[in-house]
């Protein structure tokens, strides 16, 4: 298993805004055999019609496989979109000073993306504007 990520989303249609909160991750695998634990951080991309149009990233959490972030990110959603053509991609990476940062796992949330749970979560966000909707998601390769 690649671990899980707890994220919360909130759509504010009037402001054309999507607030994404990266809460925490759990049971992340060790990417580097020489270390007791990794230094995970999260990269977020906003996709519109399949194209990445914005990106953000969390702080690095040192030496943990169960990081707590509680970081909030605000994305501007293209005008008058009801999130149907929008998706958010999360990548959990292991920060490394020397070599390339390794991707531990990723998730894509949106209507045409990912598994049933991610579609269900996205639908819930669309049907409950201005409400934070949180859900655990399993990271995939």
Coordinates of C-alpha atoms in Angstrom, one line a residue:
X1 CA 0.0 0.0 0.0
X2 CA 1.1 3.5 -0.7
X3 CA -0.7 5.0 2.2
X4 CA -3.7 7.4 2.4
X5 CA -4.3 11.1 2.3
X6 CA -7.1 13.0 4.1
X7 CA -8.3 16.0 2.1
X8 CA -11.2 18.4 2.4
X9 CA -12.7 20.4 -0.4
X10 CA -15.1 23.3 -0.4
X11 CA -16.5 25.0 -3.5
X12 CA -17.6 28.6 -3.3
X13 CA -19.5 29.1 -6.6
X14 CA -20.2 32.8 -6.2
X15 CA -16.5 33.5 -5.8
X16 CA -15.4 30.9 -8.4
X17 CA -13.2 29.4 -5.7
X18 CA -12.2 25.9 -4.6
X19 CA -10.6 25.6 -1.2
X20 CA -8.6 22.5 -0.7
X21 CA -7.3 21.5 2.7
X22 CA -4.6 18.9 3.0
X23 CA -5.2 17.6 6.5
X24 CA -2.9 14.6 6.9
X25 CA -1.5 11.4 5.5
X26 CA -1.1 8.0 7.1
X27 CA 0.9 4.7 6.6
X28 CA 3.1 6.2 3.9
X29 CA 5.7 3.7 2.7
X30 CA 9.4 4.2 3.3
X31 CA 11.0 5.3 0.0
X32 CA 14.6 5.4 1.2
X33 CA 15.9 2.3 2.9
X34 CA 18.7 4.2 4.7
X35 CA 16.2 6.4 6.6
X36 CA 13.8 5.5 9.4
X37 CA 11.1 7.7 7.7
X38 CA 10.7 10.0 4.8
X39 CA 10.2 13.8 4.6
X40 CA 6.8 13.9 2.8
X41 CA 5.2 16.9 1.2
X42 CA 2.2 17.3 -1.1
X43 CA 1.9 18.9 -4.5
X44 CA -1.5 20.0 -5.7
X45 CA -2.6 20.7 -9.3
X46 CA -5.8 22.2 -10.5
X47 CA -6.9 20.7 -13.8
X48 CA -9.3 22.3 -16.2
X49 CA -10.4 20.1 -19.2
X50 CA -7.5 17.8 -18.4
X51 CA -4.9 20.6 -18.4
X52 CA -2.9 21.6 -15.3
X53 CA -3.7 25.3 -14.9
X54 CA -2.4 26.0 -11.3
X55 CA -0.2 24.3 -8.8
X56 CA 0.6 24.7 -5.1
X57 CA 2.6 22.7 -2.5
X58 CA 2.6 22.0 1.2
X59 CA 5.5 22.3 3.6
X60 CA 7.8 19.3 4.0
X61 CA 7.2 17.3 7.2
X62 CA 10.5 15.8 8.5
X63 CA 11.0 12.2 9.4
X64 CA 7.5 10.9 9.5
X65 CA 5.3 8.4 7.7
X66 CA 2.1 9.9 9.3
X67 CA 2.5 13.6 8.6
X68 CA -0.1 16.2 9.7
X69 CA -0.3 19.3 7.4
X70 CA -3.6 21.2 8.1
X71 CA -2.7 23.5 5.2
X72 CA -5.3 25.3 3.2
X73 CA -5.0 26.2 -0.5
X74 CA -7.3 28.3 -2.6
X75 CA -7.7 27.8 -6.3
X76 CA -9.5 30.1 -8.7
X77 CA -11.9 28.1 -10.8
X78 CA -12.4 29.3 -14.4
X79 CA -15.4 31.6 -14.6
X80 CA -18.9 30.1 -14.0
X81 CA -17.7 26.5 -13.9
X82 CA -19.7 24.1 -11.8
X83 CA -16.6 21.9 -11.2
X84 CA -17.7 19.4 -14.0
X85 CA -14.6 20.1 -16.1
X86 CA -12.4 20.7 -13.1
X87 CA -10.2 18.2 -11.2
X88 CA -7.6 18.3 -8.5
X89 CA -4.5 16.1 -8.5
X90 CA -2.5 15.4 -5.4
X91 CA 1.0 14.0 -5.4
X92 CA 2.7 13.0 -2.2
X93 CA 6.5 13.2 -2.6
X94 CA 9.5 12.3 -0.4
X95 CA 11.7 15.4 -0.2
X96 CA 15.4 14.6 -0.7
X97 CA 18.2 17.1 -0.6
X98 CA 20.5 15.1 -2.9
X99 CA 18.5 13.2 -5.4
X100 CA 15.2 13.8 -7.2
X101 CA 12.2 14.0 -4.9
X102 CA 10.4 10.7 -5.3
X103 CA 6.6 10.4 -5.8
X104 CA 5.2 8.2 -3.0
X105 CA 1.7 8.1 -4.5
X106 CA -1.0 10.2 -6.1
X107 CA -4.8 10.8 -6.3
X108 CA -6.9 12.6 -8.8
X109 CA -10.3 13.9 -7.7
X110 CA -12.9 14.9 -10.2
X111 CA -15.9 13.5 -12.1
X112 CA -14.0 11.7 -14.8
X113 CA -11.0 10.8 -12.7
X114 CA -10.1 8.0 -10.4
X115 CA -12.2 5.6 -8.6
X116 CA -15.8 5.5 -7.3
X117 CA -14.8 7.1 -4.0
X118 CA -13.1 10.1 -5.6
X119 CA -16.2 10.6 -7.9
X120 CA -18.5 10.3 -4.9
X121 CA -16.4 12.8 -2.9
X122 CA -16.4 15.2 -5.9
X123 CA -20.2 14.9 -6.3
X124 CA -20.6 15.6 -2.6
X125 CA -18.5 18.8 -2.9
X126 CA -20.6 19.9 -5.9
X127 CA -23.9 19.3 -4.1
X128 CA -22.9 21.0 -0.9
X129 CA -21.5 24.4 -1.9
X130 CA -19.7 26.4 0.9
X131 CA -19.3 23.3 3.0
X132 CA -16.0 21.5 3.7
X133 CA -16.3 17.9 2.7
X134 CA -13.4 15.7 4.0
X135 CA -12.5 12.1 2.9
X136 CA -9.6 9.7 3.1
X137 CA -8.2 8.5 -0.2
X138 CA -5.8 5.7 -1.0
X139 CA -2.7 6.8 -2.8
X140 CA -2.0 5.0 -6.1
X141 CA 1.2 4.7 -8.0

